[in-house]
Coordinates of N, CA and C in Angstrom, one line a residue:
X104 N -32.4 -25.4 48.7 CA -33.6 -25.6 47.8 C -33.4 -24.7 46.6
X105 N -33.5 -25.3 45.0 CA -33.6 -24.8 44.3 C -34.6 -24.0 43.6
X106 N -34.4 -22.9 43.3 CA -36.2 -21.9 43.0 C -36.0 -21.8 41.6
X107 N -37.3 -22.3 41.0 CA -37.3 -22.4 39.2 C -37.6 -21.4 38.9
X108 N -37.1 -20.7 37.8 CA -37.3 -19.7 37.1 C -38.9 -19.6 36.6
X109 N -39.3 -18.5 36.8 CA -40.4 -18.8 36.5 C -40.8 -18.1 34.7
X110 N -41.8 -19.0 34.4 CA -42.0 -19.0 32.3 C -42.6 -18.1 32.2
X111 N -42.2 -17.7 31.0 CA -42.1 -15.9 30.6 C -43.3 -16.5 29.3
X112 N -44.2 -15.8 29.2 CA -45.2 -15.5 28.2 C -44.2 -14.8 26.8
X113 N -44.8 -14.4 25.6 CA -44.5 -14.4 24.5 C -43.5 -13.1 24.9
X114 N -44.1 -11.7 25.4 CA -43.9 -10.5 25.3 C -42.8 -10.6 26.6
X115 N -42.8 -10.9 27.7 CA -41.8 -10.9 28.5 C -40.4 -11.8 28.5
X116 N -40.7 -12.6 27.5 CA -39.8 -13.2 26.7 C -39.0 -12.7 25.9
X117 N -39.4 -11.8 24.9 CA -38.8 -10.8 24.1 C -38.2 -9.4 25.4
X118 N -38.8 -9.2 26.4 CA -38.2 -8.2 27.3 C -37.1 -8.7 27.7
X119 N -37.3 -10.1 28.4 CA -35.9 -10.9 28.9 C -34.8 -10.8 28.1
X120 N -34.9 -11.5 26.8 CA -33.9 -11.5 25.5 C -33.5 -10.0 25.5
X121 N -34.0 -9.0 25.8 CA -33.2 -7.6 25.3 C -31.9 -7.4 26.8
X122 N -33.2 -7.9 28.1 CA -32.6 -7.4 29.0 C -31.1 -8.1 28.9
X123 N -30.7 -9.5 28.4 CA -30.4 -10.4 28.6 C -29.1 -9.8 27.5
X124 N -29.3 -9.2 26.6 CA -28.2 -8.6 25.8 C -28.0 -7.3 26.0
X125 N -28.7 -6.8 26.6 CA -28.3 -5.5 27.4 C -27.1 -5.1 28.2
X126 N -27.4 -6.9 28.8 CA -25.7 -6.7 29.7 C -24.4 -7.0 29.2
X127 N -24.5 -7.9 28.3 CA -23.4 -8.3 27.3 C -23.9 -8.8 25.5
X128 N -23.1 -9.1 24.7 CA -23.5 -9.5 24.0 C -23.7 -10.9 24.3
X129 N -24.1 -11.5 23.6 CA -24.5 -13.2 23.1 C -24.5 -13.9 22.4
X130 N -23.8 -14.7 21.6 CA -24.2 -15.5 20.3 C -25.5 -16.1 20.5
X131 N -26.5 -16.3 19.0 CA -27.6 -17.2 19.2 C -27.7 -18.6 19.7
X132 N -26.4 -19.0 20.0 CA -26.5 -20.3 20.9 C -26.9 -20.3 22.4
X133 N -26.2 -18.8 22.7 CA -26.3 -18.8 24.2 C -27.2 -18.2 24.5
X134 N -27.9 -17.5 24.0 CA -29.2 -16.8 24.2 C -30.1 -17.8 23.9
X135 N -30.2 -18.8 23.1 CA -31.8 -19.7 22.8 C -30.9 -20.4 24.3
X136 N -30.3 -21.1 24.3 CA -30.5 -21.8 25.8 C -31.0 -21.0 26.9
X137 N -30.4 -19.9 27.0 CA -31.2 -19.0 28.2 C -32.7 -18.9 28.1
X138 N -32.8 -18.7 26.4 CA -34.3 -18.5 26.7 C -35.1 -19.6 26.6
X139 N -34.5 -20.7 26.6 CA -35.7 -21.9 26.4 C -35.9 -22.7 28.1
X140 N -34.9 -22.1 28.7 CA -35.4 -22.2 30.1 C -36.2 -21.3 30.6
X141 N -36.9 -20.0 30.2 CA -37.8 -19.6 30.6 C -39.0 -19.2 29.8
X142 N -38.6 -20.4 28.9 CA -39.9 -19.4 27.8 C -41.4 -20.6 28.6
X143 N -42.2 -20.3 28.2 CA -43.8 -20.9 28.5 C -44.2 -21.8 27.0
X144 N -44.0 -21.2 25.7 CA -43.8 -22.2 24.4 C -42.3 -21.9 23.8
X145 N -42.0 -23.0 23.4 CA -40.9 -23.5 23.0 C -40.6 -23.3 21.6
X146 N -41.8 -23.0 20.7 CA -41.9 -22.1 19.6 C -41.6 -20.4 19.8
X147 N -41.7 -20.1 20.7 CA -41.4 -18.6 21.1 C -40.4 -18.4 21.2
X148 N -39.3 -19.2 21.4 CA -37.9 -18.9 21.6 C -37.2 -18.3 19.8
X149 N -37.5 -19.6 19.1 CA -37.4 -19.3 17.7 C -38.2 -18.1 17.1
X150 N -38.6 -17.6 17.5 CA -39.7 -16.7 16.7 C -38.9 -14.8 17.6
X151 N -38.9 -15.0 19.3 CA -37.7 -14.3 19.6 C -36.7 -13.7 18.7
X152 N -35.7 -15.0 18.6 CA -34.6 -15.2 18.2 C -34.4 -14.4 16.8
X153 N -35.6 -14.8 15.3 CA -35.7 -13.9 14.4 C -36.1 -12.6 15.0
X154 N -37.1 -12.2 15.3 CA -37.5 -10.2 15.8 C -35.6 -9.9 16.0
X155 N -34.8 -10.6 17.0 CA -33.8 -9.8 17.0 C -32.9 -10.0 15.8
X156 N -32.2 -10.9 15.4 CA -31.9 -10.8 13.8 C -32.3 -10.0 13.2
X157 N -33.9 -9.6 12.9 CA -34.3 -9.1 12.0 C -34.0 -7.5 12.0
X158 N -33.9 -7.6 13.5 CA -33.7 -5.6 13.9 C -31.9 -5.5 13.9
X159 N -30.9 -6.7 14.0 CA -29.7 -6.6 13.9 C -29.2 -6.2 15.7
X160 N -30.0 -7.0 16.5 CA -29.6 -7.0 17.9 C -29.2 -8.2 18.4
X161 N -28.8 -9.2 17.2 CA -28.5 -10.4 17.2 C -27.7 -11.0 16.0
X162 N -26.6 -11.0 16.2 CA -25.7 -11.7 14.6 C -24.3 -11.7 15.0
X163 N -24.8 -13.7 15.0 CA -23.1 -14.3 15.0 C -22.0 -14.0 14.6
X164 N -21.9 -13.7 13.5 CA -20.7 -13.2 12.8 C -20.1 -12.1 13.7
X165 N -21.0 -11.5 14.1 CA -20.4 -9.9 14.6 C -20.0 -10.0 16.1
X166 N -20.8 -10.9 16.7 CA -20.0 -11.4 18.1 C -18.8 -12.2 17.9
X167 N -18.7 -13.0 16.9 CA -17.5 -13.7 16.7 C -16.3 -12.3 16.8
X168 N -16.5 -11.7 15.7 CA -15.8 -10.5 15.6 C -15.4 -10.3 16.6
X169 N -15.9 -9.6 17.3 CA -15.9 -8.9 18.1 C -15.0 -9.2 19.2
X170 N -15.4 -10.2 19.9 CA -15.4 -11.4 20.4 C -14.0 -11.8 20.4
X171 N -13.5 -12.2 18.8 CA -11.8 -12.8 18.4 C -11.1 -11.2 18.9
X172 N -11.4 -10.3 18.1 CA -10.6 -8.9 18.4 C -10.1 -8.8 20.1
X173 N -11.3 -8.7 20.5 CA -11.0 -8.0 22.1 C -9.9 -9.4 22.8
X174 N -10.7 -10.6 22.3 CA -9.4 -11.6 23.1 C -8.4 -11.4 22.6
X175 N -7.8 -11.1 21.5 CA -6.4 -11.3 20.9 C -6.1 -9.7 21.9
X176 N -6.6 -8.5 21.7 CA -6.3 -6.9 22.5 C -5.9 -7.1 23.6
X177 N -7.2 -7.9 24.4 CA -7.1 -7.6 25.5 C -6.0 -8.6 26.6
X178 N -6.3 -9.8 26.0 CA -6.0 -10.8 26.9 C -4.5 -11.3 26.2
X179 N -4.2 -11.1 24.5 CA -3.4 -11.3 23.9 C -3.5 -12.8 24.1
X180 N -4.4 -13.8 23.5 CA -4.6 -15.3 23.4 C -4.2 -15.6 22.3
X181 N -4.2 -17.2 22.5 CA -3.3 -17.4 21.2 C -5.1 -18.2 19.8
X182 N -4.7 -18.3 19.0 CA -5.8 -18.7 18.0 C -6.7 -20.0 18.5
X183 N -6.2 -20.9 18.9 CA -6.7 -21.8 19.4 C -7.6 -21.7 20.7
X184 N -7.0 -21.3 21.3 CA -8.1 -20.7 22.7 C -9.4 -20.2 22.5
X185 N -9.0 -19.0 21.7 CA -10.0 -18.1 21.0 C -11.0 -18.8 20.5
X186 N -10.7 -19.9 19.6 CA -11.3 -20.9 18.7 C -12.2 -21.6 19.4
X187 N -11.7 -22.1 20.9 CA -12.2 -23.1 21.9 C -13.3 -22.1 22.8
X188 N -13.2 -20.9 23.1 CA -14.0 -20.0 23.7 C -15.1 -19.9 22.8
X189 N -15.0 -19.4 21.7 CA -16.3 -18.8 20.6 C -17.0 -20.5 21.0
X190 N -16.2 -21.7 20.7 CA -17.5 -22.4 20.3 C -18.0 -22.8 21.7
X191 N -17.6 -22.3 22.9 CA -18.0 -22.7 24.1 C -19.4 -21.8 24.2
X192 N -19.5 -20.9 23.7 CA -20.1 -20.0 23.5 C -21.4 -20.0 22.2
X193 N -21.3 -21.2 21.7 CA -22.3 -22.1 21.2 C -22.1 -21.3 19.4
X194 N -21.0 -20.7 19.1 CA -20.9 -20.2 17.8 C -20.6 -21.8 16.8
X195 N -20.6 -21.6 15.6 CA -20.9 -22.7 14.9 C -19.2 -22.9 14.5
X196 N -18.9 -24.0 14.7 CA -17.0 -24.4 14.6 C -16.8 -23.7 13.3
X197 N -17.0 -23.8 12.4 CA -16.9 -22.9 11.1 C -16.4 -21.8 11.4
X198 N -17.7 -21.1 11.7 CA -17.4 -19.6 12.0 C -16.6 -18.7 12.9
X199 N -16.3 -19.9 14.1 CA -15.4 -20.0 14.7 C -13.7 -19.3 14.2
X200 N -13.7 -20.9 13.2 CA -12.2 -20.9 12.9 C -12.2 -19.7 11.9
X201 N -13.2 -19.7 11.1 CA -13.4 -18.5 9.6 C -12.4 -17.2 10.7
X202 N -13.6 -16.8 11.7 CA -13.2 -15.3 12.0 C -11.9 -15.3 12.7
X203 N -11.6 -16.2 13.7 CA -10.2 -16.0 14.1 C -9.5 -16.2 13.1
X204 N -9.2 -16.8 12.2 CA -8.1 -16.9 11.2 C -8.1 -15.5 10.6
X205 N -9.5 -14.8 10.5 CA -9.3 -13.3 9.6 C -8.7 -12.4 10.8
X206 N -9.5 -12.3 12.1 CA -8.5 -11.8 13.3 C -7.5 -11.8 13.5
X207 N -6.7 -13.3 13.1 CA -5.1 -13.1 13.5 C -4.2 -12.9 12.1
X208 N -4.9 -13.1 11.0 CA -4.1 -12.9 9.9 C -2.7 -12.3 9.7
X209 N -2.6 -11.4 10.4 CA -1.8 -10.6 10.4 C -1.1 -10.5 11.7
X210 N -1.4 -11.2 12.4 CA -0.8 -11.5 13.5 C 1.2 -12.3 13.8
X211 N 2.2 -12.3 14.5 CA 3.1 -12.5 14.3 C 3.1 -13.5 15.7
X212 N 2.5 -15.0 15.4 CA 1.8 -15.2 16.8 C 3.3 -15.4 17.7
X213 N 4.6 -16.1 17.2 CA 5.6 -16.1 17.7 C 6.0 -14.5 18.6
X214 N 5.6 -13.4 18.1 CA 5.8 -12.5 19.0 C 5.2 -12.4 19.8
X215 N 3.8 -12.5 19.7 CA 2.5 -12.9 20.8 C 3.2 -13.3 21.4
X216 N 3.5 -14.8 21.9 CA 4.1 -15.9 22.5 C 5.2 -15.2 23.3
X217 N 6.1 -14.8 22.8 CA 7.3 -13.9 23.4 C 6.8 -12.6 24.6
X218 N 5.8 -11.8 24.0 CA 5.7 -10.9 24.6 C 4.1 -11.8 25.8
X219 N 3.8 -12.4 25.9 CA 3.0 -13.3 26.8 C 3.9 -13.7 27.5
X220 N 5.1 -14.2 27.1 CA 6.1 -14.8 28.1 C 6.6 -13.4 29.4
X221 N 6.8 -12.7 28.5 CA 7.4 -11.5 29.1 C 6.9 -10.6 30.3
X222 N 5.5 -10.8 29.6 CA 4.1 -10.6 30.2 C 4.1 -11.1 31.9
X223 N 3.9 -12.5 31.9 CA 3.6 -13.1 32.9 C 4.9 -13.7 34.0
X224 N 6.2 -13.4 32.8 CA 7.0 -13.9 33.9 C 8.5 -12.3 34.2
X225 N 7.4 -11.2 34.5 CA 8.0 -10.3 34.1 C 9.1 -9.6 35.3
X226 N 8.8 -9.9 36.4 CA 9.5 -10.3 37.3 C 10.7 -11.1 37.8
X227 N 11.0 -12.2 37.0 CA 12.0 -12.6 36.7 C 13.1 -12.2 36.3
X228 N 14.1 -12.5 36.4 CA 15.7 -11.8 35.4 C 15.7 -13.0 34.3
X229 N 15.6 -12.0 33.4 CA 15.7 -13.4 31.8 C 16.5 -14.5 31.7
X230 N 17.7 -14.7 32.7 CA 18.7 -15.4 32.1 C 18.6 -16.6 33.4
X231 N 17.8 -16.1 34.4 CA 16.7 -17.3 35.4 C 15.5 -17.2 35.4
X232 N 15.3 -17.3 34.1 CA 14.1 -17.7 34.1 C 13.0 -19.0 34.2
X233 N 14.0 -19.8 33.4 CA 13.2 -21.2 33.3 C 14.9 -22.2 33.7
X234 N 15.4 -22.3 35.1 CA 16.1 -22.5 35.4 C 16.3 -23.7 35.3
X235 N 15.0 -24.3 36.1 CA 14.8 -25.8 36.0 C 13.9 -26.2 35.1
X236 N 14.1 -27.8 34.8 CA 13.3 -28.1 33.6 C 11.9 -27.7 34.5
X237 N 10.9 -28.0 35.2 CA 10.4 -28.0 35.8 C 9.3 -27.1 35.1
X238 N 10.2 -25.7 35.7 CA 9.7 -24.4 35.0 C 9.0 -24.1 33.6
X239 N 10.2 -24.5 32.7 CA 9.9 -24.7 31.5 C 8.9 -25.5 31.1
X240 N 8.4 -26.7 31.5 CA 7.6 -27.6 31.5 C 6.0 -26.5 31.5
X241 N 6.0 -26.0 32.8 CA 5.2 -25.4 33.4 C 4.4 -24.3 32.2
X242 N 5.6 -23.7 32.2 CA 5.1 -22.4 31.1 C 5.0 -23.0 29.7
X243 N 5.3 -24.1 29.2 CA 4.9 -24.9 27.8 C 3.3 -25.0 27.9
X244 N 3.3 -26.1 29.3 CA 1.6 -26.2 29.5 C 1.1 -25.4 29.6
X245 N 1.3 -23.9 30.1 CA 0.6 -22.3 30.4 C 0.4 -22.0 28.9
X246 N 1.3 -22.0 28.0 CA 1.0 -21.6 26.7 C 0.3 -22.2 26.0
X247 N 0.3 -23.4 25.7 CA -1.0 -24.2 25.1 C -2.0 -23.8 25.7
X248 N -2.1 -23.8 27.0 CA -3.8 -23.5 27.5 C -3.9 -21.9 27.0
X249 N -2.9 -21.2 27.2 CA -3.5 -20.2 26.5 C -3.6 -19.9 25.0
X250 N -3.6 -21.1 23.9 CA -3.8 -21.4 23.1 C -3.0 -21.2 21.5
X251 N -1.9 -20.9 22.3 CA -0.6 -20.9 21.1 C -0.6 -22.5 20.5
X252 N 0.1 -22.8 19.4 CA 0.2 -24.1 18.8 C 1.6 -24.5 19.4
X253 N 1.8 -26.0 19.7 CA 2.9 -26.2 20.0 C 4.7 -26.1 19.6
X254 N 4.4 -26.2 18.6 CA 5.5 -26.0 17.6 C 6.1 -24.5 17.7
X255 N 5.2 -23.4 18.0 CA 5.7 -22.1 18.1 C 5.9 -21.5 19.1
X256 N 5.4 -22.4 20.0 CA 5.5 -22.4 21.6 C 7.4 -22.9 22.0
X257 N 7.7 -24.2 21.6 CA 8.9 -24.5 21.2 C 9.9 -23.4 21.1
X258 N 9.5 -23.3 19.7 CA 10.9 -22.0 18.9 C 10.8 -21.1 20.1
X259 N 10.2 -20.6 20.7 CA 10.1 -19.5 21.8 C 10.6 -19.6 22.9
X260 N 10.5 -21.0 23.5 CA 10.8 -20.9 24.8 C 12.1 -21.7 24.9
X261 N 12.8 -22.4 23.9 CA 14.3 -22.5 23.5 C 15.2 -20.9 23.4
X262 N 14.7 -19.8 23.1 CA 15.3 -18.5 23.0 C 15.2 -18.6 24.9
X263 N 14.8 -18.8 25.7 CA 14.7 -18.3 26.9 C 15.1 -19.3 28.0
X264 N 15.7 -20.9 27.4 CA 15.9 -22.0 27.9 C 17.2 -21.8 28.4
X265 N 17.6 -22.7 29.6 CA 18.8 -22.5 29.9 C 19.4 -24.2 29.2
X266 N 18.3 -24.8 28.6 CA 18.2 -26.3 28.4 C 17.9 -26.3 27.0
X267 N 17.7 -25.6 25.8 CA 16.9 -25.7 25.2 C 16.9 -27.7 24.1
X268 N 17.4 -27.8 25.0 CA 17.3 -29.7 24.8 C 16.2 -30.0 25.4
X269 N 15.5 -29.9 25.9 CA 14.7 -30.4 26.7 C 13.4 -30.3 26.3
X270 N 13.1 -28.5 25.4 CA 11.7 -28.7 24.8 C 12.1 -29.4 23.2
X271 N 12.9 -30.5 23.0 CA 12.8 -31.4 21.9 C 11.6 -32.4 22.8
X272 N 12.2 -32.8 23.4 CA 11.1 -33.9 23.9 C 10.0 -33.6 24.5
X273 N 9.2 -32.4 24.5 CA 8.2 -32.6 24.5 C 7.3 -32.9 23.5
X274 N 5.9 -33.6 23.9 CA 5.2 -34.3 23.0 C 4.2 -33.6 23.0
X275 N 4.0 -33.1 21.4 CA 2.9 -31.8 20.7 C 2.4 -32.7 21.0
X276 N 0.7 -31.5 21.9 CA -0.2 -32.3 21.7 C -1.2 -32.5 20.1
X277 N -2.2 -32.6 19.7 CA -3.0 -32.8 18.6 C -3.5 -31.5 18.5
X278 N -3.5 -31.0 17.2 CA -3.4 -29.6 17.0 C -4.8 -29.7 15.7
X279 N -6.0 -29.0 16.6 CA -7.0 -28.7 15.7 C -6.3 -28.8 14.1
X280 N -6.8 -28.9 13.2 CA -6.9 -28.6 11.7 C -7.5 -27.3 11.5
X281 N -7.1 -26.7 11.0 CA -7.9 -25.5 10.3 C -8.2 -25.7 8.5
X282 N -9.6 -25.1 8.7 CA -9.9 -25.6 7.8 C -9.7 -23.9 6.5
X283 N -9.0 -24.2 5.4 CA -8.2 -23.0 4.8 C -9.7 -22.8 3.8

């Protein structure tokens, strides 16, 4: 049996929203959804949403930030992932692409790619690594999902190929546009 949350008046609404960023941050997407399932008026959510803006406990840009940095630090992801996360996360596609593109600017994603490979198949002896096509296959699809572009995914995993004929025929999949 499912138990409804129960609707939060004007003032416990604004308590929720703090508690609710207390734990992590939130872009203003994912916070008005949270709060519009417990708010009591539906104008309250919006009215929320400015008090935090206005005190600076709330601003997209800076989660984006934030946000692109620690995934590229922590997780070492590729641009596109990043891109696909922020807007899961209800950030506006724009602002999305804007701040990862300024995050990875400087980025050498082909070394990314390399040291990701190195990363996860590090156990391996280099020269069996991707023995069978199979393999190779495998870790092409591992790197797009972790959001390298195909083409540089390629150049990379030909340095590590015992085949490197093999990633010719794979078929790039459709590669966001960025918008410059």
């Amino acid at each position: 049996m499912e138990r409804k949350a129960r609707r939060l008046d004007d003032e416990a609404l604004w308590s929720y929203a703090l508690k609710v960023l207390g734990g992590r941050a939130h872009s203003a997407g994912e916070l008005r959804e949270k709060l519009r399932r417990r708010a009591e008026r539906v104008a309250a959510v919006e009215e929320v949403l400015g008090r935090l803006k206005d005190r600076g406990y709330l601003d997209d840009r800076r989660f984006a930030e934030n946000f692109a940095a620690a995934r590229l630090a922590n997780e070492r992801l590729g641009r596109t992932r990043v891109v696909r996360d922020l807007r899961q996360r209800r950030v506006a596609p724009s602002l999305a692409e804007h701040t990862v593109r300024q995050v990875y600017q400087d980025v050498n994603e082909e070394a990314l790619i390399e040291e990701w490979v190195r990363r996860k198949y590090r156990l391996a002896p280099r020269e069996g690594l991707f023995r069978e096509d199979k393999d190779m296959a495998a870790a092409y699809r591992r790197l797009l999902r972790a959001g390298f572009r195909a083409g540089e995914v390629v150049r990379v995993l030909k340095r590590f190929s015992n085949n490197p004929e093999l990633l010719d025929s794979f078929e790039p999949p459709e590669e966001p546009i960025e918008a410059e």
